[in-house]
Tab-separated table of N, CA and C in Angstrom:
chain	number	residue	atom	x	y	z
A	1342	TYR	N	81.599	98.668	115.621
A	1342	TYR	CA	82.916	98.128	115.977
A	1342	TYR	C	83.974	99.221	115.863
A	1343	THR	N	84.925	99.192	116.755
A	1343	THR	CA	86.000	100.182	116.742
A	1343	THR	C	87.195	99.593	116.010
A	1344	ILE	N	87.718	100.346	115.035
A	1344	ILE	CA	88.905	99.915	114.297
A	1344	ILE	C	90.025	100.910	114.601
A	1345	LEU	N	91.151	100.399	115.091
A	1345	LEU	CA	92.305	101.238	115.415
A	1345	LEU	C	93.411	100.986	114.396
A	1346	ILE	N	94.125	102.057	114.011
A	1346	ILE	CA	95.178	101.930	112.993
A	1346	ILE	C	96.461	102.576	113.501
A	1347	GLY	N	97.563	101.833	113.457
A	1347	GLY	CA	98.873	102.394	113.792
A	1347	GLY	C	99.412	103.137	112.577
A	1348	ARG	N	99.958	104.337	112.776
A	1348	ARG	CA	100.410	105.136	111.628
A	1348	ARG	C	101.906	105.030	111.354
A	1349	ASN	N	102.671	104.464	112.295
A	1349	ASN	CA	104.108	104.274	112.069
A	1349	ASN	C	104.573	103.132	112.976
A	1350	ALA	N	105.849	102.779	112.916
A	1350	ALA	CA	106.352	101.632	113.670
A	1350	ALA	C	106.114	101.781	115.173
A	1351	LYS	N	106.357	102.982	115.686
A	1351	LYS	CA	106.172	103.213	117.128
A	1351	LYS	C	104.686	103.077	117.496
A	1352	ASN	N	103.805	103.650	116.684
A	1352	ASN	CA	102.348	103.521	116.884
A	1352	ASN	C	101.928	102.062	116.827
A	1353	ASN	N	102.475	101.330	115.855
A	1353	ASN	CA	102.133	99.915	115.712
A	1353	ASN	C	102.460	99.155	116.986
A	1354	ASP	N	103.651	99.413	117.541
A	1354	ASP	CA	104.051	98.753	118.787
A	1354	ASP	C	103.081	99.080	119.922
A	1355	LEU	N	102.789	100.372	120.081
A	1355	LEU	CA	101.866	100.797	121.137
A	1355	LEU	C	100.507	100.140	120.964
A	1356	LEU	N	99.997	100.175	119.749
A	1356	LEU	CA	98.685	99.619	119.448
A	1356	LEU	C	98.650	98.126	119.769
A	1357	THR	N	99.638	97.391	119.277
A	1357	THR	CA	99.647	95.938	119.437
A	1357	THR	C	99.930	95.523	120.881
A	1358	LYS	N	100.835	96.234	121.551
A	1358	LYS	CA	101.219	95.809	122.897
A	1358	LYS	C	100.325	96.356	124.004
A	1359	GLN	N	99.812	97.584	123.844
A	1359	GLN	CA	99.079	98.200	124.948
A	1359	GLN	C	97.576	98.341	124.735
A	1360	TYR	N	97.153	98.525	123.491
A	1360	TYR	CA	95.735	98.801	123.261
A	1360	TYR	C	94.951	97.582	122.784
A	1361	ALA	N	95.657	96.594	122.257
A	1361	ALA	CA	94.968	95.407	121.746
A	1361	ALA	C	94.959	94.324	122.820
A	1362	PHE	N	93.805	93.716	123.007
A	1362	PHE	CA	93.681	92.606	123.940
A	1362	PHE	C	93.628	91.302	123.157
A	1363	LYS	N	93.851	90.181	123.853
A	1363	LYS	CA	94.025	88.912	123.133
A	1363	LYS	C	92.831	88.491	122.276
A	1364	GLU	N	91.632	88.941	122.617
A	1364	GLU	CA	90.463	88.555	121.817
A	1364	GLU	C	90.159	89.536	120.685
A	1365	ASP	N	90.890	90.651	120.616
A	1365	ASP	CA	90.714	91.582	119.498
A	1365	ASP	C	91.268	90.938	118.231
A	1366	LEU	N	90.790	91.401	117.068
A	1366	LEU	CA	91.335	90.896	115.800
A	1366	LEU	C	92.454	91.816	115.355
A	1367	TRP	N	93.550	91.213	114.890
A	1367	TRP	CA	94.735	91.957	114.462
A	1367	TRP	C	94.919	91.723	112.964
A	1368	LEU	N	95.137	92.793	112.208
A	1368	LEU	CA	95.298	92.679	110.762
A	1368	LEU	C	96.543	93.417	110.297
A	1369	HIS	N	97.146	92.899	109.208
A	1369	HIS	CA	98.347	93.533	108.653
A	1369	HIS	C	98.527	93.023	107.224
A	1370	ALA	N	98.918	93.916	106.325
A	1370	ALA	CA	99.213	93.502	104.945
A	1370	ALA	C	100.359	92.486	104.982
A	1371	ARG	N	100.233	91.411	104.229
A	1371	ARG	CA	101.195	90.321	104.305
A	1371	ARG	C	102.512	90.634	103.581
A	1372	ASP	N	103.621	90.319	104.230
A	1372	ASP	CA	104.973	90.409	103.645
A	1372	ASP	C	105.433	91.798	103.217
A	1373	VAL	N	104.796	92.842	103.706
A	1373	VAL	CA	105.255	94.208	103.405
A	1373	VAL	C	105.140	95.054	104.670
A	1374	THR	N	105.811	96.214	104.669
A	1374	THR	CA	105.640	97.110	105.811
A	1374	THR	C	104.301	97.814	105.688
A	1375	GLY	N	103.732	98.119	106.842
A	1375	GLY	CA	102.443	98.794	106.829
A	1375	GLY	C	101.885	98.915	108.232
A	1376	SER	N	100.687	99.465	108.324
A	1376	SER	CA	100.047	99.696	109.610
A	1376	SER	C	99.500	98.418	110.227
A	1377	HIS	N	99.597	98.330	111.564
A	1377	HIS	CA	98.874	97.295	112.293
A	1377	HIS	C	97.456	97.827	112.450
A	1378	VAL	N	96.470	96.980	112.227
A	1378	VAL	CA	95.069	97.379	112.364
A	1378	VAL	C	94.423	96.440	113.374
A	1379	VAL	N	93.668	96.990	114.307
A	1379	VAL	CA	93.023	96.183	115.341
A	1379	VAL	C	91.527	96.471	115.338
A	1380	ILE	N	90.725	95.395	115.349
A	1380	ILE	CA	89.277	95.539	115.530
A	1380	ILE	C	89.002	95.128	116.974
A	1381	LYS	N	88.425	96.040	117.747
A	1381	LYS	CA	88.152	95.754	119.153
A	1381	LYS	C	87.039	94.707	119.268
A	1382	ASN	N	87.245	93.745	120.145
A	1382	ASN	CA	86.277	92.677	120.369
A	1382	ASN	C	85.071	93.199	121.155
A	1383	GLN	N	83.898	92.686	120.798
A	1383	GLN	CA	82.694	92.945	121.590
A	1383	GLN	C	82.291	91.599	122.180
A	1384	PRO	N	82.437	91.412	123.497
A	1384	PRO	CA	82.194	90.103	124.118
A	1384	PRO	C	80.851	89.494	123.721
A	1385	GLY	N	80.903	88.210	123.385
A	1385	GLY	CA	79.684	87.497	123.018
A	1385	GLY	C	79.266	87.669	121.573
A	1386	LYS	N	79.986	88.491	120.804
A	1386	LYS	CA	79.637	88.700	119.391
A	1386	LYS	C	80.775	88.209	118.513
A	1387	LYS	N	80.406	87.661	117.363
A	1387	LYS	CA	81.423	87.299	116.373
A	1387	LYS	C	81.680	88.532	115.508
A	1388	PHE	N	82.916	88.620	114.972
A	1388	PHE	CA	83.234	89.753	114.103
A	1388	PHE	C	82.492	89.572	112.780
A	1389	PRO	N	81.656	90.555	112.374
A	1389	PRO	CA	80.944	90.430	111.089
A	1389	PRO	C	81.913	90.531	109.912
A	1390	SER	N	81.656	89.773	108.872
A	1390	SER	CA	82.520	89.779	107.675
A	1390	SER	C	82.741	91.177	107.098
A	1391	PRO	N	81.692	92.017	106.967
A	1391	PRO	CA	81.927	93.359	106.397
A	1391	PRO	C	82.905	94.187	107.237
A	1392	VAL	N	82.895	94.016	108.560
A	1392	VAL	CA	83.809	94.760	109.435
A	1392	VAL	C	85.235	94.277	109.208
A	1393	ILE	N	85.412	92.958	109.119
A	1393	ILE	CA	86.741	92.392	108.872
A	1393	ILE	C	87.248	92.853	107.509
A	1394	GLU	N	86.368	92.816	106.518
A	1394	GLU	CA	86.765	93.221	105.163
A	1394	GLU	C	87.175	94.696	105.128
A	1395	ARG	N	86.418	95.546	105.815
A	1395	ARG	CA	86.741	96.983	105.842
A	1395	ARG	C	88.086	97.228	106.525
A	1396	ALA	N	88.323	96.541	107.640
A	1396	ALA	CA	89.592	96.698	108.345
A	1396	ALA	C	90.748	96.193	107.478
A	1397	ALA	N	90.513	95.117	106.733
A	1397	ALA	CA	91.540	94.577	105.833
A	1397	ALA	C	91.846	95.575	104.718
A	1398	GLU	N	90.804	96.229	104.186
A	1398	GLU	CA	91.012	97.252	103.154
A	1398	GLU	C	91.880	98.384	103.691
A	1399	LEU	N	91.642	98.765	104.943
A	1399	LEU	CA	92.448	99.828	105.564
A	1399	LEU	C	93.884	99.369	105.781
A	1400	ALA	N	94.063	98.113	106.213
A	1400	ALA	CA	95.414	97.568	106.408
A	1400	ALA	C	96.171	97.577	105.080
A	1401	ALA	N	95.483	97.233	104.004
A	1401	ALA	CA	96.098	97.232	102.673
A	1401	ALA	C	96.441	98.664	102.245
A	1402	TYR	N	95.506	99.580	102.490
A	1402	TYR	CA	95.688	100.980	102.095
A	1402	TYR	C	96.895	101.617	102.791
A	1403	TYR	N	97.082	101.294	104.067
A	1403	TYR	CA	98.196	101.872	104.824
A	1403	TYR	C	99.417	100.956	104.805
A	1404	SER	N	99.685	100.368	103.644
A	1404	SER	CA	100.855	99.495	103.502
A	1404	SER	C	101.563	99.808	102.192
A	1405	LYS	N	102.684	99.131	101.965
A	1405	LYS	CA	103.435	99.304	100.714
A	1405	LYS	C	102.688	98.692	99.525
A	1406	ARG	N	101.626	97.951	99.783
A	1406	ARG	CA	100.842	97.339	98.699
A	1406	ARG	C	99.641	98.189	98.306
A	1407	LYS	N	99.613	99.405	98.765
A	1407	LYS	CA	98.491	100.319	98.534
A	1407	LYS	C	98.018	100.335	97.076
A	1408	ASN	N	98.951	100.250	96.128
A	1408	ASN	CA	98.577	100.369	94.711
A	1408	ASN	C	98.434	99.037	93.984
A	1409	ASP	N	98.583	97.923	94.686
A	1409	ASP	CA	98.382	96.609	94.056
A	1409	ASP	C	96.893	96.418	93.776
A	1410	SER	N	96.575	95.578	92.771
A	1410	SER	CA	95.159	95.355	92.478
A	1410	SER	C	94.504	94.553	93.594
A	1411	LEU	N	95.201	93.577	94.134
A	1411	LEU	CA	94.695	92.816	95.278
A	1411	LEU	C	95.812	92.688	96.302
A	1412	CYS	N	95.461	92.777	97.560
A	1412	CYS	CA	96.464	92.708	98.617
A	1412	CYS	C	96.102	91.607	99.611
A	1413	PRO	N	97.040	90.682	99.892
A	1413	PRO	CA	96.772	89.693	100.943
A	1413	PRO	C	96.945	90.351	102.316
A	1414	VAL	N	95.960	90.157	103.191
A	1414	VAL	CA	96.011	90.745	104.529
A	1414	VAL	C	95.863	89.629	105.567
A	1415	ILE	N	96.790	89.626	106.529
A	1415	ILE	CA	96.736	88.654	107.624
A	1415	ILE	C	95.630	89.081	108.588
A	1416	VAL	N	94.786	88.105	108.974
A	1416	VAL	CA	93.747	88.342	109.978
A	1416	VAL	C	93.922	87.269	111.042
A	1417	THR	N	94.127	87.690	112.296
A	1417	THR	CA	94.320	86.715	113.369
A	1417	THR	C	93.934	87.338	114.700
A	1418	PRO	N	93.472	86.526	115.658
A	1418	PRO	CA	93.265	87.089	116.991
A	1418	PRO	C	94.592	87.601	117.545
A	1419	LYS	N	94.565	88.687	118.289
A	1419	LYS	CA	95.777	89.308	118.825
A	1419	LYS	C	96.612	88.321	119.645
A	1420	LYS	N	95.961	87.310	120.252
A	1420	LYS	CA	96.718	86.370	121.100
A	1420	LYS	C	97.771	85.586	120.318
A	1421	TYR	N	97.671	85.571	118.972
A	1421	TYR	CA	98.673	84.866	118.152
A	1421	TYR	C	99.767	85.796	117.636
A	1422	VAL	N	99.767	87.039	118.100
A	1422	VAL	CA	100.772	88.015	117.668
A	1422	VAL	C	101.698	88.292	118.852
A	1423	ARG	N	103.009	88.134	118.635
A	1423	ARG	CA	103.932	88.398	119.743
A	1423	ARG	C	105.166	89.125	119.255
A	1424	LYS	N	105.812	89.750	120.204
A	1424	LYS	CA	107.018	90.516	119.907
A	1424	LYS	C	108.132	89.983	120.798
A	1425	LEU	N	109.264	89.656	120.191
A	1425	LEU	CA	110.401	89.163	120.960
A	1425	LEU	C	111.300	90.329	121.348
A	1426	LYS	N	111.974	90.168	122.475
A	1426	LYS	CA	112.925	91.194	122.931
A	1426	LYS	C	113.947	91.468	121.828
A	1427	GLY	N	114.243	92.740	121.610
A	1427	GLY	CA	115.268	93.092	120.641
A	1427	GLY	C	114.773	93.220	119.206
A	1428	MET	N	113.497	92.924	118.963
A	1428	MET	CA	112.965	93.094	117.599
A	1428	MET	C	112.794	94.584	117.324
A	1429	PRO	N	112.971	94.998	116.052
A	1429	PRO	CA	112.813	96.425	115.735
A	1429	PRO	C	111.373	96.891	115.969
A	1430	GLU	N	111.202	98.206	116.099
A	1430	GLU	CA	109.863	98.773	116.287
A	1430	GLU	C	108.935	98.319	115.178
A	1431	GLY	N	107.731	97.944	115.554
A	1431	GLY	CA	106.720	97.559	114.569
A	1431	GLY	C	106.817	96.119	114.097
A	1432	ALA	N	107.912	95.414	114.409
A	1432	ALA	CA	108.073	94.030	113.959
A	1432	ALA	C	107.445	93.072	114.964
A	1433	VAL	N	106.732	92.071	114.459
A	1433	VAL	CA	106.100	91.068	115.318
A	1433	VAL	C	106.197	89.695	114.661
A	1434	ILE	N	105.870	88.677	115.440
A	1434	ILE	CA	105.790	87.313	114.917
A	1434	ILE	C	104.329	86.889	115.019
A	1435	VAL	N	103.800	86.311	113.929
A	1435	VAL	CA	102.423	85.836	113.918
A	1435	VAL	C	102.461	84.310	113.903
A	1436	ASP	N	101.853	83.698	114.938
A	1436	ASP	CA	101.914	82.245	115.070
A	1436	ASP	C	100.833	81.507	114.283
A	1437	LYS	N	99.711	82.137	114.060
A	1437	LYS	CA	98.602	81.467	113.382
A	1437	LYS	C	97.864	82.542	112.600
A	1438	GLU	N	97.646	82.311	111.326
A	1438	GLU	CA	97.025	83.379	110.534
A	1438	GLU	C	96.064	82.849	109.488
A	1439	GLU	N	95.108	83.705	109.145
A	1439	GLU	CA	94.267	83.499	107.976
A	1439	GLU	C	94.604	84.667	107.069
A	1440	VAL	N	94.415	84.490	105.775
A	1440	VAL	CA	94.703	85.582	104.844
A	1440	VAL	C	93.454	85.879	104.032
A	1441	VAL	N	93.100	87.164	103.955
A	1441	VAL	CA	91.997	87.579	103.091
A	1441	VAL	C	92.577	88.455	101.982
A	1442	MET	N	92.000	88.374	100.804
A	1442	MET	CA	92.449	89.192	99.674
A	1442	MET	C	91.448	90.345	99.511
A	1443	VAL	N	91.985	91.567	99.520
A	1443	VAL	CA	91.123	92.743	99.386
A	1443	VAL	C	91.757	93.778	98.465
A	1444	VAL	N	90.960	94.724	98.054
A	1444	VAL	CA	91.434	95.886	97.312
A	1444	VAL	C	91.687	96.979	98.359
A	1445	ALA	N	92.822	97.645	98.273
A	1445	ALA	CA	93.156	98.699	99.231
A	1445	ALA	C	92.187	99.874	99.090
A	1446	LYS	N	91.581	100.279	100.200
A	1446	LYS	CA	90.678	101.436	100.200
A	1446	LYS	C	90.923	102.277	101.434
A	1447	GLY	N	91.111	103.574	101.221
A	1447	GLY	CA	91.332	104.493	102.341
A	1447	GLY	C	90.036	104.901	103.007
A	1448	GLU	N	90.112	105.979	103.770
A	1448	GLU	CA	88.956	106.409	104.570
A	1448	GLU	C	87.998	107.165	103.741
């Protein structure tokens, strides 16, 4: 599985708006600034739990919660993530989310 990570607000926008498709999984540390993380969908396959967990660890690592013992990470299909006109770079609205708790781990 391919995991993509935005490194700043402008990257996050590009990643979420241009590189992520509606069936890809979108992840982000909850209630803090941080990287948008996208797991590319493989048609006909479900996302394996270890892949989701690893992407969540990366989302936590590249966020302001990097040093927390546990970090809540939003996991949702990209189709539930939207950006309204006039929102600042990197800001989005998530309409439907699940939250996983992970320990932040880098590469």
